[in-house]
Short mmCIF file of C-alpha atoms and ligand atoms in Angstrom, two decimals:
data_model
loop_
_atom_site.label_atom_id
_atom_site.label_comp_id
_atom_site.label_asym_id
_atom_site.label_seq_id
_atom_site.Cartn_x
_atom_site.Cartn_y
_atom_site.Cartn_z
CA UNK L 1 -54.11 43.92 -76.32
CA UNK L 2 -56.34 41.04 -75.40
CA UNK L 3 -54.28 37.33 -76.09
CA UNK L 4 -56.35 34.86 -77.37
CA UNK L 5 -54.98 30.61 -77.63
CA UNK L 6 -56.21 28.37 -79.95
CA UNK L 7 -55.84 25.39 -79.44
CA UNK L 8 -52.59 23.59 -81.08
CA UNK L 9 -52.89 22.97 -84.43
CA UNK L 10 -50.92 19.16 -83.90
CA UNK L 11 -53.48 18.34 -81.30
CA UNK L 12 -56.24 18.92 -83.41
CA UNK L 13 -54.79 17.16 -86.96
CA UNK L 14 -52.98 13.55 -84.02
CA UNK L 15 -49.81 14.83 -84.24
CA UNK L 16 -50.24 15.06 -80.04
CA UNK L 17 -52.29 13.49 -78.42
CA UNK L 18 -53.64 13.87 -74.36
CA UNK L 19 -52.75 12.70 -71.36
CA UNK L 20 -50.28 9.34 -73.26
CA UNK L 21 -46.46 9.71 -73.94
CA UNK L 22 -44.35 6.55 -76.19
CA UNK L 23 -43.21 3.58 -74.36
CA UNK L 24 -41.94 0.98 -76.90
CA UNK L 25 -44.89 1.78 -80.21
CA UNK L 26 -47.50 2.08 -77.49
CA UNK L 27 -49.12 5.59 -76.70
CA UNK L 28 -49.83 5.07 -72.80
CA UNK L 29 -50.71 6.99 -69.71
CA UNK L 30 -48.22 6.72 -66.67
CA UNK L 31 -48.51 3.41 -64.12
CA UNK L 32 -50.12 6.39 -62.27
CA UNK L 33 -52.98 7.38 -63.82
CA UNK L 34 -50.95 11.15 -63.03
CA UNK L 35 -51.58 14.19 -65.48
CA UNK L 36 -49.75 17.47 -65.05
CA UNK L 37 -50.85 20.28 -67.72
CA UNK L 38 -49.55 22.62 -69.84
CA UNK L 39 -49.80 26.10 -70.99
CA UNK L 40 -49.68 28.99 -73.23
CA UNK L 41 -46.78 30.92 -71.23
CA UNK L 42 -48.52 34.09 -73.24
CA UNK L 43 -51.60 34.23 -70.84
CA UNK L 44 -51.14 30.81 -68.74
CA UNK L 45 -54.43 28.30 -70.56
CA UNK L 46 -53.93 24.99 -69.72
CA UNK L 47 -52.28 23.13 -74.14
CA UNK L 48 -52.72 20.02 -73.14
CA UNK L 49 -51.54 17.43 -70.90
CA UNK L 50 -48.61 14.33 -70.66
CA UNK L 51 -48.51 12.31 -67.77
CA UNK L 52 -46.60 13.06 -64.98
CA UNK L 53 -44.69 9.90 -64.20
CA UNK L 54 -41.85 8.37 -62.12
CA UNK L 55 -39.25 5.76 -61.99
CA UNK L 56 -42.13 2.96 -62.85
CA UNK L 57 -42.84 4.64 -66.32
CA UNK L 58 -39.60 5.23 -66.70
CA UNK L 59 -38.30 0.99 -65.81
CA UNK L 60 -40.65 0.29 -68.24
CA UNK L 61 -39.33 2.72 -71.02
CA UNK L 62 -35.94 1.29 -70.56
CA UNK L 63 -37.36 -2.22 -70.81
CA UNK L 64 -38.65 -1.16 -74.19
CA UNK L 65 -35.66 -0.08 -75.10
CA UNK L 66 -33.92 -2.87 -74.81
CA UNK L 67 -36.29 -5.24 -76.16
CA UNK L 68 -35.68 -2.91 -78.92
CA UNK L 69 -32.36 -1.98 -79.53
CA UNK L 70 -30.46 -6.21 -80.77
CA UNK L 71 -32.52 -5.40 -84.30
CA UNK L 72 -31.67 -2.26 -83.92
CA UNK L 73 -27.95 -2.05 -83.29
CA UNK L 74 -27.87 -4.96 -86.55
CA UNK L 75 -30.35 -3.45 -88.57
CA UNK L 76 -26.84 -1.76 -91.73
CA UNK L 77 -26.59 0.89 -91.16
CA UNK L 78 -27.51 2.74 -94.85
CA UNK L 79 -30.91 1.80 -94.17
CA UNK L 80 -30.83 3.69 -90.36
CA UNK L 81 -29.93 6.08 -92.53
CA UNK L 82 -32.81 6.28 -95.01
CA UNK L 83 -35.49 5.87 -92.06
CA UNK L 84 -33.39 8.59 -90.13
CA UNK L 85 -34.04 10.37 -93.26
CA UNK L 86 -37.30 9.64 -94.16
CA UNK L 87 -38.00 11.04 -90.76
CA UNK L 88 -36.70 13.68 -91.73
CA UNK L 89 -39.07 14.57 -94.82
CA UNK L 90 -42.10 14.13 -91.93
CA UNK L 91 -40.00 16.95 -89.76
CA UNK L 92 -40.07 19.14 -93.42
CA UNK L 93 -44.33 18.09 -94.07
CA UNK L 94 -46.09 19.15 -90.95
CA UNK L 95 -42.82 21.45 -90.56
CA UNK L 96 -46.10 24.38 -89.71
CA UNK L 97 -47.65 22.34 -87.02
CA UNK L 98 -44.29 21.65 -84.89
CA UNK L 99 -43.34 25.50 -85.32
CA UNK L 100 -47.12 26.94 -83.89
CA UNK L 101 -46.93 23.82 -80.97
CA UNK L 102 -43.15 25.07 -80.42
CA UNK L 103 -44.33 29.21 -80.22
CA UNK L 104 -46.76 28.25 -78.06
CA UNK L 105 -45.26 25.67 -75.19
CA UNK L 106 -42.14 27.56 -75.38
CA UNK L 107 -44.06 31.68 -76.33
CA UNK L 108 -41.82 32.52 -79.11
CA UNK L 109 -42.33 33.91 -81.73
CA UNK L 110 -42.02 32.31 -85.71
CA UNK L 111 -38.51 32.11 -85.40
CA UNK L 112 -37.83 31.52 -89.07
CA UNK L 113 -37.19 28.22 -91.28
CA UNK L 114 -37.05 24.57 -88.78
CA UNK L 115 -33.52 24.11 -89.20
CA UNK L 116 -35.16 20.97 -87.58
CA UNK L 117 -34.99 18.89 -91.41
CA UNK L 118 -31.44 19.99 -92.17
CA UNK L 119 -30.31 18.91 -88.10
CA UNK L 120 -31.68 15.02 -88.74
CA UNK L 121 -30.61 15.35 -92.68
CA UNK L 122 -27.15 16.56 -90.82
CA UNK L 123 -27.04 13.29 -88.74
CA UNK L 124 -28.59 10.93 -90.77
CA UNK L 125 -26.00 11.16 -92.94
CA UNK L 126 -23.30 9.85 -90.16
CA UNK L 127 -24.56 7.15 -90.01
CA UNK L 128 -23.66 4.45 -92.56
CA UNK L 129 -19.94 6.62 -91.70
CA UNK L 130 -18.78 5.68 -88.12
CA UNK L 131 -16.39 3.65 -88.70
CA UNK L 132 -13.18 1.99 -86.87
CA UNK L 133 -9.37 1.52 -88.40
CA UNK L 134 -7.38 -1.53 -88.89
CA UNK L 135 -4.23 -1.69 -86.85
CA UNK L 136 -0.87 -2.92 -87.30
CA UNK L 137 -0.02 -6.41 -86.11
CA UNK L 138 2.57 -8.44 -84.26
CA UNK L 139 2.82 -11.42 -87.19
CA UNK L 140 1.85 -11.20 -90.50
CA UNK L 141 -0.65 -14.37 -89.99
CA UNK L 142 -3.03 -11.53 -87.16
CA UNK L 143 -6.05 -8.38 -88.78
CA UNK L 144 -6.47 -5.70 -85.97
CA UNK L 145 -8.39 -3.71 -85.78
CA UNK L 146 -10.88 -1.23 -84.41
CA UNK L 147 -15.16 -1.86 -83.84
CA UNK L 148 -17.50 1.14 -82.75
CA UNK L 149 -20.39 -0.21 -81.37
CA UNK L 150 -22.91 1.78 -80.01
CA UNK L 151 -23.68 1.08 -75.92
CA UNK L 152 -27.27 -0.64 -76.12
CA UNK L 153 -30.22 1.05 -74.80
CA UNK L 154 -29.01 4.98 -73.74
CA UNK L 155 -30.62 8.59 -71.91
CA UNK L 156 -31.68 11.90 -72.26
CA UNK L 157 -32.77 15.05 -70.92
CA UNK L 158 -33.15 18.66 -72.12
CA UNK L 159 -34.44 22.08 -71.70
CA UNK L 160 -37.75 23.86 -72.70
CA UNK L 161 -35.93 26.86 -74.43
CA UNK L 162 -35.38 24.93 -77.53
CA UNK L 163 -37.29 21.50 -77.13
CA UNK L 164 -37.10 20.95 -80.73
CA UNK L 165 -34.12 20.76 -82.07
CA UNK L 166 -32.66 19.52 -78.95
CA UNK L 167 -34.69 16.31 -79.34
CA UNK L 168 -33.79 16.14 -83.07
CA UNK L 169 -30.30 16.94 -81.94
CA UNK L 170 -29.90 13.75 -78.96
CA UNK L 171 -32.58 11.46 -79.97
CA UNK L 172 -31.01 11.56 -83.75
CA UNK L 173 -27.16 11.03 -82.82
CA UNK L 174 -28.22 8.79 -80.21
CA UNK L 175 -30.34 6.06 -82.77
CA UNK L 176 -27.84 6.62 -85.56
CA UNK L 177 -25.62 5.40 -83.86
CA UNK L 178 -27.57 1.74 -83.38
CA UNK L 179 -28.77 3.46 -79.83
CA UNK L 180 -32.97 3.06 -78.46
CA UNK L 181 -33.02 5.84 -76.32
CA UNK L 182 -35.51 7.17 -73.53
CA UNK L 183 -36.09 10.53 -73.62
CA UNK L 184 -37.19 13.24 -70.85
CA UNK L 185 -38.26 16.39 -72.24
CA UNK L 186 -38.52 19.05 -69.76
CA UNK L 187 -42.07 19.53 -68.13
CA UNK L 188 -43.21 23.13 -69.30
CA UNK L 189 -42.08 22.08 -72.69
CA UNK L 190 -42.98 18.19 -74.17
CA UNK L 191 -45.46 18.86 -77.00
CA UNK L 192 -42.68 19.56 -79.52
CA UNK L 193 -40.98 16.48 -78.80
CA UNK L 194 -44.22 14.28 -78.57
CA UNK L 195 -45.18 14.95 -81.66
CA UNK L 196 -41.34 14.17 -83.06
CA UNK L 197 -41.72 11.26 -81.66
CA UNK L 198 -44.88 10.14 -83.28
CA UNK L 199 -43.39 11.34 -86.68
CA UNK L 200 -40.11 8.91 -86.00
CA UNK L 201 -42.57 6.46 -85.80
CA UNK L 202 -44.38 6.88 -89.01
CA UNK L 203 -41.33 7.68 -91.25
CA UNK L 204 -40.34 3.20 -90.18
CA UNK L 205 -38.15 3.47 -87.23
CA UNK L 206 -39.64 0.87 -85.03
CA UNK L 207 -41.60 0.72 -81.69
CA UNK L 208 -38.87 1.15 -78.87
CA UNK L 209 -36.51 3.32 -80.71
CA UNK L 210 -37.13 6.02 -79.18
CA UNK L 211 -38.80 6.52 -75.99
CA UNK L 212 -40.27 9.23 -74.92
CA UNK L 213 -41.15 9.65 -71.00
CA UNK L 214 -42.83 12.94 -69.55
CA UNK L 215 -42.93 14.61 -66.17
CA UNK L 216 -41.07 16.70 -63.67
CA UNK L 217 -36.73 16.54 -63.58
CA UNK L 218 -37.24 15.71 -60.14
CA UNK L 219 -39.62 12.88 -60.43
CA UNK L 220 -39.55 11.32 -64.01
CA UNK L 221 -35.32 13.24 -64.49
CA UNK L 222 -33.73 11.68 -61.51
CA UNK L 223 -35.57 7.77 -62.19
CA UNK L 224 -33.24 8.18 -66.18
CA UNK L 225 -30.15 8.09 -65.36
CA UNK L 226 -30.35 6.41 -62.16
CA UNK L 227 -31.29 3.28 -63.62
CA UNK L 228 -29.18 0.14 -64.33
CA UNK L 229 -30.06 -0.29 -67.77
CA UNK L 230 -29.03 2.76 -69.04
CA UNK L 231 -25.60 2.84 -70.58
CA UNK L 232 -25.12 6.54 -71.82
CA UNK L 233 -26.47 10.01 -70.96
CA UNK L 234 -26.71 13.16 -72.70
CA UNK L 235 -28.26 16.16 -70.57
CA UNK L 236 -28.83 19.87 -71.36
CA UNK L 237 -30.08 22.08 -68.77
CA UNK L 238 -28.65 23.71 -66.25
CA UNK L 239 -25.66 23.52 -64.00
CA UNK L 240 -27.04 22.39 -61.21
CA UNK L 241 -28.92 20.02 -62.74
CA UNK L 242 -25.82 19.47 -64.59
CA UNK L 243 -24.55 18.02 -61.31
CA UNK L 244 -26.60 16.11 -60.26
CA UNK L 245 -27.04 14.09 -62.96
CA UNK L 246 -23.30 13.57 -63.25
CA UNK L 247 -23.96 12.31 -59.85
CA UNK L 248 -25.91 9.69 -60.78
CA UNK L 249 -23.98 8.54 -63.94
CA UNK L 250 -21.11 8.66 -61.58
CA UNK L 251 -22.81 5.85 -59.25
CA UNK L 252 -23.82 3.73 -62.67
CA UNK L 253 -20.02 4.10 -63.59
CA UNK L 254 -22.18 5.75 -66.98
CA UNK L 255 -20.59 7.85 -69.11
CA UNK L 256 -22.74 11.74 -70.48
CA UNK L 257 -22.40 14.69 -71.67
CA UNK L 258 -23.08 18.25 -70.28
CA UNK L 259 -24.39 20.96 -72.44
CA UNK L 260 -24.95 23.65 -69.17
CA UNK L 261 -25.68 27.18 -69.71
CA UNK L 262 -23.42 30.43 -70.77
CA UNK L 263 -22.43 33.52 -70.11
CA UNK L 264 -21.60 34.28 -73.67
CA UNK L 265 -19.47 37.38 -73.94
CA UNK L 266 -20.27 39.64 -77.02
CA UNK L 267 -16.61 41.59 -77.47
CA UNK L 268 -16.24 44.68 -79.35
CA UNK L 269 -13.73 46.87 -80.83
CA UNK L 270 -14.34 50.33 -82.53
CA UNK L 271 -13.62 49.30 -86.14
CA UNK L 272 -16.03 46.80 -85.95
CA UNK L 273 -19.18 47.87 -88.04
CA UNK L 274 -21.60 48.81 -85.78
CA UNK L 275 -24.52 48.75 -88.10
CA UNK L 276 -24.32 45.12 -88.79
CA UNK L 277 -23.67 43.73 -85.28
CA UNK L 278 -26.26 46.44 -83.26
CA UNK L 279 -28.95 44.60 -84.74
CA UNK L 280 -27.35 40.49 -84.61
CA UNK L 281 -26.48 41.95 -80.81
CA UNK L 282 -29.88 42.85 -80.01
CA UNK L 283 -31.07 39.70 -81.62
CA UNK L 284 -29.01 37.31 -79.61
CA UNK L 285 -30.38 38.84 -76.08
CA UNK L 286 -33.95 38.88 -78.26
CA UNK L 287 -34.76 35.64 -79.58
CA UNK L 288 -36.65 33.70 -77.76
CA UNK L 289 -36.35 35.67 -74.53
CA UNK L 290 -33.07 35.57 -73.80
CA UNK L 291 -33.10 31.61 -73.47
CA UNK L 292 -30.60 30.52 -74.84
CA UNK L 293 -27.45 29.06 -73.91
CA UNK L 294 -25.63 31.12 -76.36
CA UNK L 295 -27.50 34.18 -75.49
CA UNK L 296 -24.80 36.66 -75.69
CA UNK L 297 -26.13 38.50 -72.51
CA UNK L 298 -22.48 40.30 -72.25
CA UNK L 299 -20.78 43.23 -74.10
CA UNK L 300 -17.02 44.48 -73.70
CA UNK L 301 -16.51 47.14 -75.26
CA UNK L 302 -13.50 48.57 -75.71
CA UNK L 303 -13.59 52.29 -74.39
CA UNK L 304 -13.76 55.04 -77.15
CA UNK L 305 -16.50 53.50 -78.47
CA UNK L 306 -18.10 52.49 -75.45
CA UNK L 307 -20.81 56.10 -75.66
CA UNK L 308 -22.08 55.16 -79.25
CA UNK L 309 -22.38 51.84 -78.84
CA UNK L 310 -24.87 52.24 -75.76
CA UNK L 311 -26.89 55.29 -77.44
CA UNK L 312 -28.05 52.34 -80.43
CA UNK L 313 -27.79 49.52 -78.60
CA UNK L 314 -30.19 51.15 -76.54
CA UNK L 315 -32.14 52.12 -79.61
CA UNK L 316 -32.39 48.88 -81.13
CA UNK L 317 -33.85 47.70 -77.76
CA UNK L 318 -37.03 50.14 -77.87
CA UNK L 319 -37.84 49.00 -81.61
CA UNK L 320 -37.97 45.26 -80.16
CA UNK L 321 -41.13 44.22 -80.15
CA UNK L 322 -43.63 41.43 -77.20
CA UNK L 323 -46.35 40.22 -77.83
CA UNK L 324 -47.40 36.49 -78.03
CA UNK L 325 -46.70 34.40 -79.86
CA UNK L 326 -49.78 34.65 -82.59
CA UNK L 327 -48.06 38.09 -83.05
CA UNK L 328 -46.25 39.22 -85.57
CA UNK L 329 -43.44 40.38 -83.11
CA UNK L 330 -39.67 39.76 -82.62
CA UNK L 331 -40.16 38.61 -78.95
CA UNK L 332 -43.06 36.48 -76.62
CA UNK L 333 -42.37 36.44 -73.04
CA UNK L 334 -40.77 34.10 -70.72
CA UNK L 335 -41.66 30.58 -69.48
CA UNK L 336 -43.36 30.06 -66.48
CA UNK L 337 -43.32 32.54 -63.37
CA UNK L 338 -40.08 30.87 -61.34
CA UNK L 339 -38.78 32.31 -64.93
CA UNK L 340 -41.09 35.49 -65.11
CA UNK L 341 -39.51 36.47 -61.48
CA UNK L 342 -36.17 34.83 -61.88
CA UNK L 343 -35.75 38.00 -64.58
CA UNK L 344 -36.80 40.57 -62.67
CA UNK L 345 -34.94 39.68 -59.35
CA UNK L 346 -31.71 40.24 -61.00
CA UNK L 347 -33.08 42.84 -62.93
CA UNK L 348 -33.39 44.06 -59.53
CA UNK L 349 -29.90 43.24 -57.98
CA UNK L 350 -28.27 44.52 -60.95
CA UNK L 351 -30.04 48.25 -59.89
CA UNK L 352 -28.74 47.69 -56.27
CA UNK L 353 -25.04 47.32 -57.51
CA UNK L 354 -25.14 50.62 -58.94
CA UNK L 355 -25.02 49.38 -62.48
CA UNK L 356 -27.97 51.86 -64.39
CA UNK L 357 -30.76 50.50 -66.69
CA UNK L 358 -30.42 51.92 -70.07
CA UNK L 359 -33.70 51.23 -71.23
CA UNK L 360 -36.35 48.69 -69.80
CA UNK L 361 -35.88 47.12 -66.08
CA UNK L 362 -40.01 46.09 -66.06
CA UNK L 363 -42.71 44.33 -67.04
CA UNK L 364 -44.83 45.87 -70.20
CA UNK L 365 -47.98 47.31 -69.20
CA UNK L 366 -51.80 47.50 -70.68
CA UNK L 367 -53.87 45.12 -72.02
CA UNK L 368 -53.61 40.90 -71.53
CA UNK L 369 -48.95 41.68 -70.46
CA UNK L 370 -51.02 41.32 -67.29
CA UNK L 371 -51.48 36.93 -67.77
CA UNK L 372 -48.75 36.54 -69.14
CA UNK L 373 -44.81 36.43 -67.95
CA UNK L 374 -43.38 39.01 -70.10
CA UNK L 375 -40.53 40.60 -68.62
CA UNK L 376 -39.46 44.21 -70.98
CA UNK L 377 -35.93 43.90 -73.30
CA UNK L 378 -33.52 45.55 -70.41
CA UNK L 379 -30.24 46.92 -70.88
CA UNK L 380 -27.21 48.30 -68.31
CA UNK L 381 -24.52 49.99 -68.46
CA UNK L 382 -22.14 51.00 -66.14
CA UNK L 383 -21.51 46.90 -65.36
CA UNK L 384 -18.86 45.79 -62.96
CA UNK L 385 -17.00 42.13 -64.45
CA UNK L 386 -17.53 40.89 -60.42
CA UNK L 387 -21.07 42.08 -59.96
CA UNK L 388 -23.33 39.26 -60.18
CA UNK L 389 -25.69 40.53 -63.91
CA UNK L 390 -22.26 39.79 -65.45
CA UNK L 391 -21.35 36.80 -63.54
CA UNK L 392 -24.32 35.00 -63.21
CA UNK L 393 -26.30 33.63 -66.36
CA UNK L 394 -29.97 35.41 -66.29
CA UNK L 395 -31.93 33.58 -69.40
CA UNK L 396 -33.90 36.28 -70.28
CA UNK L 397 -33.03 39.62 -72.19
CA UNK L 398 -30.99 41.53 -70.21
CA UNK L 399 -28.29 42.66 -71.77
CA UNK L 400 -24.62 43.96 -69.34
CA UNK L 401 -22.09 46.42 -70.78
CA UNK L 402 -18.61 46.56 -69.33
CA UNK L 403 -15.85 48.53 -70.34
CA UNK L 404 -12.71 47.56 -70.81
CA UNK L 405 -9.24 49.31 -71.70
CA UNK L 406 -7.76 47.19 -74.72
CA UNK L 407 -7.69 44.04 -75.94
CA UNK L 408 -5.32 42.38 -73.27
CA UNK L 409 -8.63 43.30 -70.63
CA UNK L 410 -11.07 42.27 -72.99
CA UNK L 411 -9.98 38.78 -72.99
CA UNK L 412 -9.41 39.00 -69.50
CA UNK L 413 -12.99 40.05 -69.34
CA UNK L 414 -13.93 38.18 -71.32
CA UNK L 415 -13.25 34.51 -70.08
CA UNK L 416 -13.57 36.10 -66.40
CA UNK L 417 -16.32 34.17 -65.55
CA UNK L 418 -16.82 29.97 -64.94
CA UNK L 419 -19.29 30.15 -68.09
CA UNK L 420 -17.02 29.21 -72.03
CA UNK L 421 -20.27 28.12 -74.49
CA UNK L 422 -19.39 30.86 -77.13
CA UNK L 423 -18.32 33.94 -77.59
CA UNK L 424 -18.71 36.67 -80.23
CA UNK L 425 -16.03 38.99 -81.05
CA UNK L 426 -16.67 42.44 -83.45
CA UNK L 427 -14.12 43.89 -85.75
CA UNK L 428 -12.72 44.58 -89.27
CA UNK L 429 -8.64 43.37 -88.36
CA UNK L 430 -8.34 40.15 -88.90
CA UNK L 431 -5.18 39.60 -86.92
CA UNK L 432 -8.05 40.99 -83.60
CA UNK L 433 -10.44 38.16 -85.17
CA UNK L 434 -7.36 35.49 -84.92
CA UNK L 435 -5.74 36.22 -81.85
CA UNK L 436 -10.42 36.56 -80.60
CA UNK L 437 -10.22 33.97 -81.46
CA UNK L 438 -8.03 31.83 -80.62
CA UNK L 439 -7.74 33.32 -76.20
CA UNK L 440 -11.56 33.25 -76.07
CA UNK L 441 -12.08 30.39 -74.21
CA UNK L 442 -15.72 29.39 -75.19
CA UNK L 443 -16.44 25.65 -77.53
CA UNK L 444 -17.55 27.97 -80.43
CA UNK L 445 -16.42 31.50 -81.66
CA UNK L 446 -18.63 33.81 -84.30
CA UNK L 447 -16.98 36.29 -86.12
CA UNK L 448 -19.46 38.99 -86.61
CA UNK L 449 -21.95 36.22 -85.24
CA UNK L 450 -24.03 35.76 -82.92
CA UNK L 451 -25.16 32.88 -80.58
CA UNK L 452 -22.54 30.80 -81.40
CA UNK L 453 -20.38 29.68 -84.80
CA UNK L 454 -24.35 29.03 -86.38
CA UNK L 455 -22.36 27.43 -89.34
CA UNK L 456 -24.01 23.83 -90.79
CA UNK L 457 -21.64 20.67 -89.00
CA UNK L 458 -19.67 22.84 -86.64
CA UNK L 459 -19.71 21.10 -82.82
CA UNK L 460 -21.44 22.65 -79.77
CA UNK L 461 -20.74 21.91 -76.05
CA UNK L 462 -18.78 24.34 -73.84
CA UNK L 463 -15.70 24.84 -71.48
CA UNK L 464 -15.63 25.03 -68.61
CA UNK L 465 -19.27 25.56 -66.32
CA UNK L 466 -20.31 24.57 -69.78
CA UNK L 467 -19.78 21.38 -69.28
CA UNK L 468 -18.29 18.56 -72.26
CA UNK L 469 -18.72 16.74 -74.58
CA UNK L 470 -20.27 17.50 -78.18
CA UNK L 471 -23.38 18.40 -80.01
CA UNK L 472 -24.26 18.43 -83.38
CA UNK L 473 -21.41 17.82 -84.95
CA UNK L 474 -19.71 14.65 -87.26
CA UNK L 475 -18.32 14.11 -84.13
CA UNK L 476 -21.83 13.62 -82.45
CA UNK L 477 -22.82 10.02 -84.27
CA UNK L 478 -20.05 8.79 -82.95
CA UNK L 479 -19.89 10.31 -79.01
CA UNK L 480 -22.90 7.65 -78.57
CA UNK L 481 -20.11 4.54 -78.85
CA UNK L 482 -17.71 2.64 -77.55
CA UNK L 483 -14.65 1.62 -79.15
CA UNK L 484 -13.78 -2.49 -80.02
CA UNK L 485 -10.22 -2.89 -80.61
CA UNK L 486 -10.17 -6.39 -82.00
CA UNK L 487 -7.74 -9.36 -82.97
CA UNK L 488 -8.50 -11.86 -86.02
CA UNK L 489 -5.63 -15.07 -85.80
CA UNK L 490 -6.11 -18.48 -88.01
CA UNK L 491 -6.76 -21.43 -85.08
CA UNK L 492 -2.94 -22.88 -85.47
CA UNK L 493 -1.33 -20.08 -86.16
CA UNK L 494 1.43 -21.34 -88.82
CA UNK L 495 3.50 -18.24 -87.52
P1 LIG U 1 -33.42 22.30 -65.76
O1 LIG U 1 -31.42 22.59 -65.76
O2 LIG U 1 -34.09 22.48 -64.59
O3 LIG U 1 -33.54 21.26 -66.43
C1 LIG U 1 -33.21 20.71 -67.61
C2 LIG U 1 -33.87 19.31 -67.68
O4 LIG U 1 -33.93 18.57 -66.88
C3 LIG U 1 -35.44 19.29 -67.49
O5 LIG U 1 -36.09 18.20 -68.81
C4 LIG U 1 -36.38 19.09 -65.94
O6 LIG U 1 -37.22 18.14 -66.13
C5 LIG U 1 -34.77 18.37 -65.93
N1 LIG U 1 -34.80 17.77 -65.03
C6 LIG U 1 -34.35 18.31 -63.40
N2 LIG U 1 -33.79 18.17 -62.24
C7 LIG U 1 -33.85 16.88 -62.27
C8 LIG U 1 -33.55 15.95 -62.21
N3 LIG U 1 -33.12 16.19 -60.60
N4 LIG U 1 -32.13 14.54 -62.39
C9 LIG U 1 -32.57 14.93 -63.62
N5 LIG U 1 -33.14 15.64 -64.54
C10 LIG U 1 -34.01 16.95 -64.08
O7 LIG U 1 -33.29 23.53 -66.48
P2 LIG U 1 -34.36 24.85 -67.30
O8 LIG U 1 -34.58 25.91 -66.84
O9 LIG U 1 -35.05 24.49 -68.11
O10 LIG U 1 -32.58 24.97 -68.77
C11 LIG U 1 -32.05 26.01 -68.62
C12 LIG U 1 -30.46 25.80 -69.25
O11 LIG U 1 -30.44 24.97 -69.70
C13 LIG U 1 -30.09 26.68 -68.84
O12 LIG U 1 -28.88 26.81 -67.57
C14 LIG U 1 -29.46 26.73 -70.16
O13 LIG U 1 -28.28 27.70 -70.00
C15 LIG U 1 -28.77 25.45 -69.99
N6 LIG U 1 -29.51 25.63 -71.70
C16 LIG U 1 -28.20 24.75 -72.22
C17 LIG U 1 -27.71 24.76 -73.33
C18 LIG U 1 -26.48 23.13 -74.19
O14 LIG U 1 -26.72 23.25 -75.29
N7 LIG U 1 -25.39 24.04 -73.47
C19 LIG U 1 -28.47 24.06 -74.17
C20 LIG U 1 -30.18 24.93 -74.54
C21 LIG U 1 -30.50 25.42 -72.43
#
């Protein structure tokens, strides 16, 4: 197989331009003129370059956002909503180019119709529903109520695994609430965010409301929560970096939400419909090459159904086709060399710990595979709950099977990691489903569903070290507001 690379159509059609980022409505290079290359992980070819920004660029973006804030805050919420709806329409019109762009920079094959227009419309619908409450007062000549107000200039940092959906989630909710924002996308996948920002501008969202500063995390990323002009942060990424961002927010005394990693259990009971469960479970660990925070990476199975399940999972995994984004395959490469090494190291760690590789465990060979960061879908059996492959987030297509004796042990093992992002329960018994939904410590539980609850407007976020705060739900817009209590009395009270 030869992996050829066409330049992104979005680049040819001007949806993204080489070497520039968006500050105050202008497409500008970094202050130093430095750039970094964005590569196609299927063949390591350069797709485009983006500015390699530093604190000076972040400062320029914060200043632009400060200038844009008063007018954006004071715009009628219905007008803000209308602009977001127009943004959603443009995203829909350019869905094919955006999908191709994201596929190329992330390395994932087409994964079905874009969720982004729906996500933005859902958030747009919340913009004019940000409400306070009326409050009882001590005397009849006084009115008391609360206002929900935007913070001002806010910041967000996102990872590379789903740059489009994550960009619209954070930017959409923050600006719907009346904030202006500076976004730092990941260095591996900044092109889709830049294209989405261009469409926001084209939709009529005023200059300076959405600013995108590209570059490395240690440079541009670190400068964002440390900037004194930033009033609130949203961070999505690894727990390690989340902790650094939280420290910077503590120095600045600003709030944040953290969307971190996961080690999500898929608990399988003997009464599960395996015909439905197995393909969904395998998709839940191979979609986006397992590089999804919600990936169901641990199978916790009741012993009586263990052997049948492992046999079926292995057969299903062997059907997963692997290749570059433009082939009709189910799974692409990992994002970069570091991630490739990390996943292969974890496979070695699992073997050394005594777990059995049932299928996969290596890199696909031959043809053009050698140039890309490919790895085989891998199934481990005989995994003990305390092994590193059962405890640590691998962020790759590696599934670990842990056998348990009863429901109580399933709960203990299911909850037995530092993480708590999502969980799945596979059963046909409603009582089991209800008990498990309550017992599992996770921000979302999908019963007979992989990758979370997957409902419209379902709040998304973690328990324990998976983070705090919720995105995607109606409340996500409220998270970007602060509450003010107001009382009104006549200048000369009658009472
Ligand atoms: P990462 O933490 O390395 O990077 C995330 C972002 O932080 C990038 O934009 C990066 O440039 C930036 N960054 C790096 N160092 C920084 C610093 N010192 N200060 C400020 N910013 C910095 O994570 P990653 O490897 O890109 O992404 C994978 C992780 O993201 C996984 O742990 C995954 O589970 C998590 N994730 C979570 C969710 C969720 O919603 N909970 C969604 C997707 C990914």
